[in-house]
Each structure stands twice: as C-alpha cells, then as structure tokens.
JSON list of C-alpha atoms and ligand atoms in Angstrom, two decimals:
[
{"chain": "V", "resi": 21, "resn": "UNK", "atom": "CA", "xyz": [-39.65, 28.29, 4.06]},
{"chain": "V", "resi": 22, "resn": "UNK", "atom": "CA", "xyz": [-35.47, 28.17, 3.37]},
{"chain": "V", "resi": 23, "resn": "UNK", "atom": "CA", "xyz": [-33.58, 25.86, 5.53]},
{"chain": "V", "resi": 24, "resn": "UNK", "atom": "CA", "xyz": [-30.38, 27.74, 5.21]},
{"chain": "V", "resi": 25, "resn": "UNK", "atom": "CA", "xyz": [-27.98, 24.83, 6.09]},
{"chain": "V", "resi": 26, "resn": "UNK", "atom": "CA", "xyz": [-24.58, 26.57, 7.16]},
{"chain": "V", "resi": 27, "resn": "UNK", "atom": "CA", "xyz": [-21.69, 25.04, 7.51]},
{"chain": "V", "resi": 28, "resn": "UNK", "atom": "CA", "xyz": [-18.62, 27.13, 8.87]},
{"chain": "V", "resi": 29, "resn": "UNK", "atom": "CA", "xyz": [-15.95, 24.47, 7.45]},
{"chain": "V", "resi": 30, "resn": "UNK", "atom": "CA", "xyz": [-14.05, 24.26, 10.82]},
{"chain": "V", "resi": 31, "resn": "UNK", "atom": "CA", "xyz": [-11.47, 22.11, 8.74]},
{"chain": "V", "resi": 32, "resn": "UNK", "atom": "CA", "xyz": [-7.99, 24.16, 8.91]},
{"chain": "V", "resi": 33, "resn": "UNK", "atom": "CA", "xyz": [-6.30, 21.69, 6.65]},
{"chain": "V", "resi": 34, "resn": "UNK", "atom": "CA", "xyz": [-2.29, 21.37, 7.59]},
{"chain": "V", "resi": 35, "resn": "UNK", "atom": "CA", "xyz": [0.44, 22.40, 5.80]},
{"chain": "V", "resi": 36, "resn": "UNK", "atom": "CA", "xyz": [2.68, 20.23, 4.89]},
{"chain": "V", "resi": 37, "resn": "UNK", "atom": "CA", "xyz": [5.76, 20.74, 6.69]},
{"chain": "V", "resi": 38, "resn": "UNK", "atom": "CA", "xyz": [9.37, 20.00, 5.90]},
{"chain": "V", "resi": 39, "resn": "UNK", "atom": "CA", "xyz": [9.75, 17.24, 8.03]},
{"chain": "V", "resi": 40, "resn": "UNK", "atom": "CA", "xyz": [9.01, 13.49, 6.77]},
{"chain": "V", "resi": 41, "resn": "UNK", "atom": "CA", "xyz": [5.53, 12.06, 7.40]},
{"chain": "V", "resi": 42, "resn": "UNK", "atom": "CA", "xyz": [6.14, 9.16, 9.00]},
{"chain": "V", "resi": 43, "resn": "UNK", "atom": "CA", "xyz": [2.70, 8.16, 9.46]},
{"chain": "V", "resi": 44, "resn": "UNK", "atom": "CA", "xyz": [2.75, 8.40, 5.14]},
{"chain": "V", "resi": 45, "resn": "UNK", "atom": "CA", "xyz": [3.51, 4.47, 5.66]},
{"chain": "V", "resi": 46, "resn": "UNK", "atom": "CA", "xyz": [1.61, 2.11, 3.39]},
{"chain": "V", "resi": 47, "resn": "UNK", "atom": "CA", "xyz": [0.97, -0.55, 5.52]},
{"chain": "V", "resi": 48, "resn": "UNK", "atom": "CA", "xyz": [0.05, -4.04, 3.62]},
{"chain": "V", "resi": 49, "resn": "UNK", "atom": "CA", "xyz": [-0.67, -7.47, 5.50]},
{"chain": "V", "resi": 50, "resn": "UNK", "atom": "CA", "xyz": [-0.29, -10.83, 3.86]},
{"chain": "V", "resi": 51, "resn": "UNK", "atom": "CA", "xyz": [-1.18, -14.37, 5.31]},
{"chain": "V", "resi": 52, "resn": "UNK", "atom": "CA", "xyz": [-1.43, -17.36, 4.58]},
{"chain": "V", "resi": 53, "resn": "UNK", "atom": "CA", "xyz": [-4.65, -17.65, 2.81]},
{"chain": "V", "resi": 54, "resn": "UNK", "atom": "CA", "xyz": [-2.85, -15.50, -0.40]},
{"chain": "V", "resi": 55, "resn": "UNK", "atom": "CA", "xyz": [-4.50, -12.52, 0.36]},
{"chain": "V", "resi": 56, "resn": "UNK", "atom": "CA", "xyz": [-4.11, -8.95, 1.18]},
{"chain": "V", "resi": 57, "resn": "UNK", "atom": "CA", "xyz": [-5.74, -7.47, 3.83]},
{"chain": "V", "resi": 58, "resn": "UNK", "atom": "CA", "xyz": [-7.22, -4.48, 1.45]},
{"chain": "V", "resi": 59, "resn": "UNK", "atom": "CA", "xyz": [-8.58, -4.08, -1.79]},
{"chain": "V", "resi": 60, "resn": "UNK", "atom": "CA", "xyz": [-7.04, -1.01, -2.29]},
{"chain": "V", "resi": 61, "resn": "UNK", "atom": "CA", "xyz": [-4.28, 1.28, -0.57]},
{"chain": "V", "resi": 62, "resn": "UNK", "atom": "CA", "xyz": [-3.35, 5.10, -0.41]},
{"chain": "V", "resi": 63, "resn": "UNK", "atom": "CA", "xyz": [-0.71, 6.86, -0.41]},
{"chain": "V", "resi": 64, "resn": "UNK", "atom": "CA", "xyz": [0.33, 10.18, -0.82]},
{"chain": "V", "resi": 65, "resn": "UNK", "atom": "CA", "xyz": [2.63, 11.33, -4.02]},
{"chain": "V", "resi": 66, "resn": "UNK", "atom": "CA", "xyz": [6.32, 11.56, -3.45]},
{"chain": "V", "resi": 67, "resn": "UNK", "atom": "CA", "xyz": [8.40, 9.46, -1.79]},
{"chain": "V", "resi": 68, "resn": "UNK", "atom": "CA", "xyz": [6.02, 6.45, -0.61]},
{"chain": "V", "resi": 69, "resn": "UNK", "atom": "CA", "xyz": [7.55, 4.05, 2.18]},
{"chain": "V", "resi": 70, "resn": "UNK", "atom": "CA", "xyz": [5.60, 0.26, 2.25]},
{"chain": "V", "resi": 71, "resn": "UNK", "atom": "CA", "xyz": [5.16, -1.68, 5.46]},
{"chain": "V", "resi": 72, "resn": "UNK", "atom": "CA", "xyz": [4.84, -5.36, 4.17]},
{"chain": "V", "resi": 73, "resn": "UNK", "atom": "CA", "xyz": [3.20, -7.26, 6.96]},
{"chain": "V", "resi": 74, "resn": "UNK", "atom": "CA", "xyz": [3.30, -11.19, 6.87]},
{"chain": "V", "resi": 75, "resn": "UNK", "atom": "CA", "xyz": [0.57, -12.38, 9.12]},
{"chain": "V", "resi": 76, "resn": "UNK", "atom": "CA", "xyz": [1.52, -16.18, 8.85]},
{"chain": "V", "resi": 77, "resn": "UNK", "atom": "CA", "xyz": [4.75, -18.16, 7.37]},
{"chain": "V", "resi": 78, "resn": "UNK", "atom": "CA", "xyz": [4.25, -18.68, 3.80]},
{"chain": "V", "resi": 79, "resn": "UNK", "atom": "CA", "xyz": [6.89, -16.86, 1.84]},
{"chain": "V", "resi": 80, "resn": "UNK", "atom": "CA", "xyz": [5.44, -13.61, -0.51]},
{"chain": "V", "resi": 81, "resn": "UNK", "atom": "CA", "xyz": [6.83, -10.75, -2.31]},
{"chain": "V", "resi": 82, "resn": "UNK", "atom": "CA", "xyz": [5.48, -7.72, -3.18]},
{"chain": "V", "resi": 83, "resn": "UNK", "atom": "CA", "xyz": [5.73, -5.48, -6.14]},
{"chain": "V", "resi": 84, "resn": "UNK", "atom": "CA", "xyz": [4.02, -2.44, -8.25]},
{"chain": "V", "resi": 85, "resn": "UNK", "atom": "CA", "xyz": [3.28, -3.48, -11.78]},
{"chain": "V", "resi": 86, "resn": "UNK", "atom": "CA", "xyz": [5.50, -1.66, -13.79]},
{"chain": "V", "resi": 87, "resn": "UNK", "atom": "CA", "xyz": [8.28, -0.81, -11.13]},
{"chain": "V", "resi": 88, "resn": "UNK", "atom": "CA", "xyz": [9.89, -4.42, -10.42]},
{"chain": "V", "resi": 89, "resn": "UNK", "atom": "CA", "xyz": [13.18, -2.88, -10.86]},
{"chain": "V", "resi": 90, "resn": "UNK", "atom": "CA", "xyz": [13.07, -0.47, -7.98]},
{"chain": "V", "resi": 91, "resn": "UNK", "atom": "CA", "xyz": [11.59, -2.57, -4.90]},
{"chain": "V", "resi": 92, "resn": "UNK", "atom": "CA", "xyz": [10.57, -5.87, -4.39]},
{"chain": "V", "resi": 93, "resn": "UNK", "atom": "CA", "xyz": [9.80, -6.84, -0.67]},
{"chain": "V", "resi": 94, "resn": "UNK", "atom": "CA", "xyz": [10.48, -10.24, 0.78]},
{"chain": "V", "resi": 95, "resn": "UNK", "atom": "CA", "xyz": [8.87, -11.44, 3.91]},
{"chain": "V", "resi": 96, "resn": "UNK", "atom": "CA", "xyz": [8.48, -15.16, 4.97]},
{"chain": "V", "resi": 97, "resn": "UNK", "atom": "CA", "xyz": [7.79, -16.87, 8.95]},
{"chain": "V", "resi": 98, "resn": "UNK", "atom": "CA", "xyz": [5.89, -13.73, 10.11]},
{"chain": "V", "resi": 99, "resn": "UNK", "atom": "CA", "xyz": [8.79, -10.93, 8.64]},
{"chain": "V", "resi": 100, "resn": "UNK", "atom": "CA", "xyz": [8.00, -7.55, 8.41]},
{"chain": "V", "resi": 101, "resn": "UNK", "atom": "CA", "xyz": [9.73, -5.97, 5.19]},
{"chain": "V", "resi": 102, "resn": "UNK", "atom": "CA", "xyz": [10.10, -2.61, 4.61]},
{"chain": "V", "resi": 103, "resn": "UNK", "atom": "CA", "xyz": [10.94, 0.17, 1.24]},
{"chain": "V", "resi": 104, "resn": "UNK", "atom": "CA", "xyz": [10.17, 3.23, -0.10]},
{"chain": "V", "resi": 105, "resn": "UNK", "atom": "CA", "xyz": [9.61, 4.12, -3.73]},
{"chain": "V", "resi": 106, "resn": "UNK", "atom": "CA", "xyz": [9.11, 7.38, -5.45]},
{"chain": "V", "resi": 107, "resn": "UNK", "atom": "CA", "xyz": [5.51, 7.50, -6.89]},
{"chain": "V", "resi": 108, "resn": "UNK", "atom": "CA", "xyz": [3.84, 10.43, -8.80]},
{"chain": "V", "resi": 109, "resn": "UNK", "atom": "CA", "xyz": [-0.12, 10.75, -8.47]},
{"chain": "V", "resi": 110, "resn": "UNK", "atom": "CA", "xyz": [-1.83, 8.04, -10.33]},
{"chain": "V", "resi": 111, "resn": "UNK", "atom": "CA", "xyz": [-3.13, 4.24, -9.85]},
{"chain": "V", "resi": 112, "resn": "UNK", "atom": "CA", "xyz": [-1.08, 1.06, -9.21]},
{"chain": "V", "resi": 113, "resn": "UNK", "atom": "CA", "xyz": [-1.29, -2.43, -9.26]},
{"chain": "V", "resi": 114, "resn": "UNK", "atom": "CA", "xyz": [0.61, -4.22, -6.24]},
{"chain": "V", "resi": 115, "resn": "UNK", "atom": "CA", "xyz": [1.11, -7.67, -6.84]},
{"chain": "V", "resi": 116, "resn": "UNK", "atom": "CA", "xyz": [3.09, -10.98, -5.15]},
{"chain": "V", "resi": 117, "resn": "UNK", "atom": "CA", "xyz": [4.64, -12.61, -8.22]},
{"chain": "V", "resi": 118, "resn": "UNK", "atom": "CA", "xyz": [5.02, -16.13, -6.86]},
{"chain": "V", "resi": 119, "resn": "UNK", "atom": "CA", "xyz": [3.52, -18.56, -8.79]},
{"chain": "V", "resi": 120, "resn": "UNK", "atom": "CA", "xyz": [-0.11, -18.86, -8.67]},
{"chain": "V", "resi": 121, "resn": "UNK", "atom": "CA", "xyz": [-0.64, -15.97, -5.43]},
{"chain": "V", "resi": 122, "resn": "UNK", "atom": "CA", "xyz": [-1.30, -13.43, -7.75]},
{"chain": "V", "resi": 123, "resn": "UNK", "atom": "CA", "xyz": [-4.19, -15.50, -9.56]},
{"chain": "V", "resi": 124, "resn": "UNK", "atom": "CA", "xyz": [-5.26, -16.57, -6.42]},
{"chain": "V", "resi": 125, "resn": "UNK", "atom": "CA", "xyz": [-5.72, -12.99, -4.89]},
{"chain": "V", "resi": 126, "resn": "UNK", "atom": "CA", "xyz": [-2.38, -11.29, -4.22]},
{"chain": "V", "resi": 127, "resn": "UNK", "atom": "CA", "xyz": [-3.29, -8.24, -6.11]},
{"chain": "V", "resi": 128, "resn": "UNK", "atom": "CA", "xyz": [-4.72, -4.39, -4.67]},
{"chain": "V", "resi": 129, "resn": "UNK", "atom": "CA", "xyz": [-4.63, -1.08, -5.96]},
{"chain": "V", "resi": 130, "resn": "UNK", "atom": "CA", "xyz": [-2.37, 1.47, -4.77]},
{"chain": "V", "resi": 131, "resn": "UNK", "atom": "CA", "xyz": [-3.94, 5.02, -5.36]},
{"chain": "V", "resi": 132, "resn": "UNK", "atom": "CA", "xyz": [-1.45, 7.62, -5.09]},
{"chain": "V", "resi": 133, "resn": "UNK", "atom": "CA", "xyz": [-2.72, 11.42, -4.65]},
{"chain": "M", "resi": 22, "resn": "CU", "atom": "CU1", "xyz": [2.34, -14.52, -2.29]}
]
C-alpha cells in the first residue's frame, strides 16, 4: 500500500515590492542583567534598520564586529536607539563593547539572508 502524501504548496510567496519593509526591523532588547534577549537575530540583506531596546537603566552600546565605523547605538535609562546599516548575506557578531558586558553575555548573532 502507497500513502501518496500530497501537498499542494498553498504558499504564494510575496514579491518584494518597491516600497520599504518596515517590519524588516531588527529588534534587540538589553537590560540590566548584560544580556540580550536572543541568541541570535535575522535580518534580511540590504539595508538593515536595528531597534535597540533598553529594558532597564544601565548604559549599553551596540555594534557588529567588524562595522564599528558605521553604527554604534547608545541607549541608557530605558532609551530606545535606533540605525540602519547596509548588510550583504552572511553572519554577524553584535556586541556591547563596554567593559566587561561583552564577556559577561552582550554578544548574538545576526544572520543576514
Ligand atoms: Cu552593555
């Protein structure tokens, strides 16, 4: 006996139109236990805008290893900073760079596809 398992992929996947994606926002969360609320991030290639959420008052930054020159987000007393950087596909390494956060668990992956 065949099981014939069919699956009529209903999926009509969208084109991608002109007009900006504002849901494309990367949205991270600090607090104050030096942490970030995720492991890991996505985003989609191009011009990538990042939401940097402080859930507390400690002061953090936020960067992408090897991009420090093109955006580094402040946020301190529950701020919410916000910038956009042009990514191609590939993996990054988000970071705060104040002394001792990143060692302490300020780091995620950013996956860009
Ligand atoms: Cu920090």
């Amino acid at each position: 006996m065949t099981l014939v398992l069919s699956s009529c992929g209903g999926e009509t996947s969208t084109q991608p139109s002109t007009d900006e994606q504002i849901d494309g926002v990367v949205r991270v969360v600090a607090d104050d236990t030096q942490n970030f609320d995720k492991d890991r991030y996505t985003a989609a290639a191009g011009s990538v805008e990042i939401e940097y959420v402080l859930d507390g008052f400690q002061a953090h930054n936020l960067l992408i290893e090897g991009f420090e020159g093109e955006m580094v987000l402040e946020v301190e007393n529950g701020e919410t900073s916000t910038g956009s950087i042009s990514l191609e596909s590939g993996r990054y390494v988000l970071y705060c760079d104040i002394a001792g956060h990143r060692e302490a668990g300020m780091e995620a992956q950013l996956l860009v596809e």
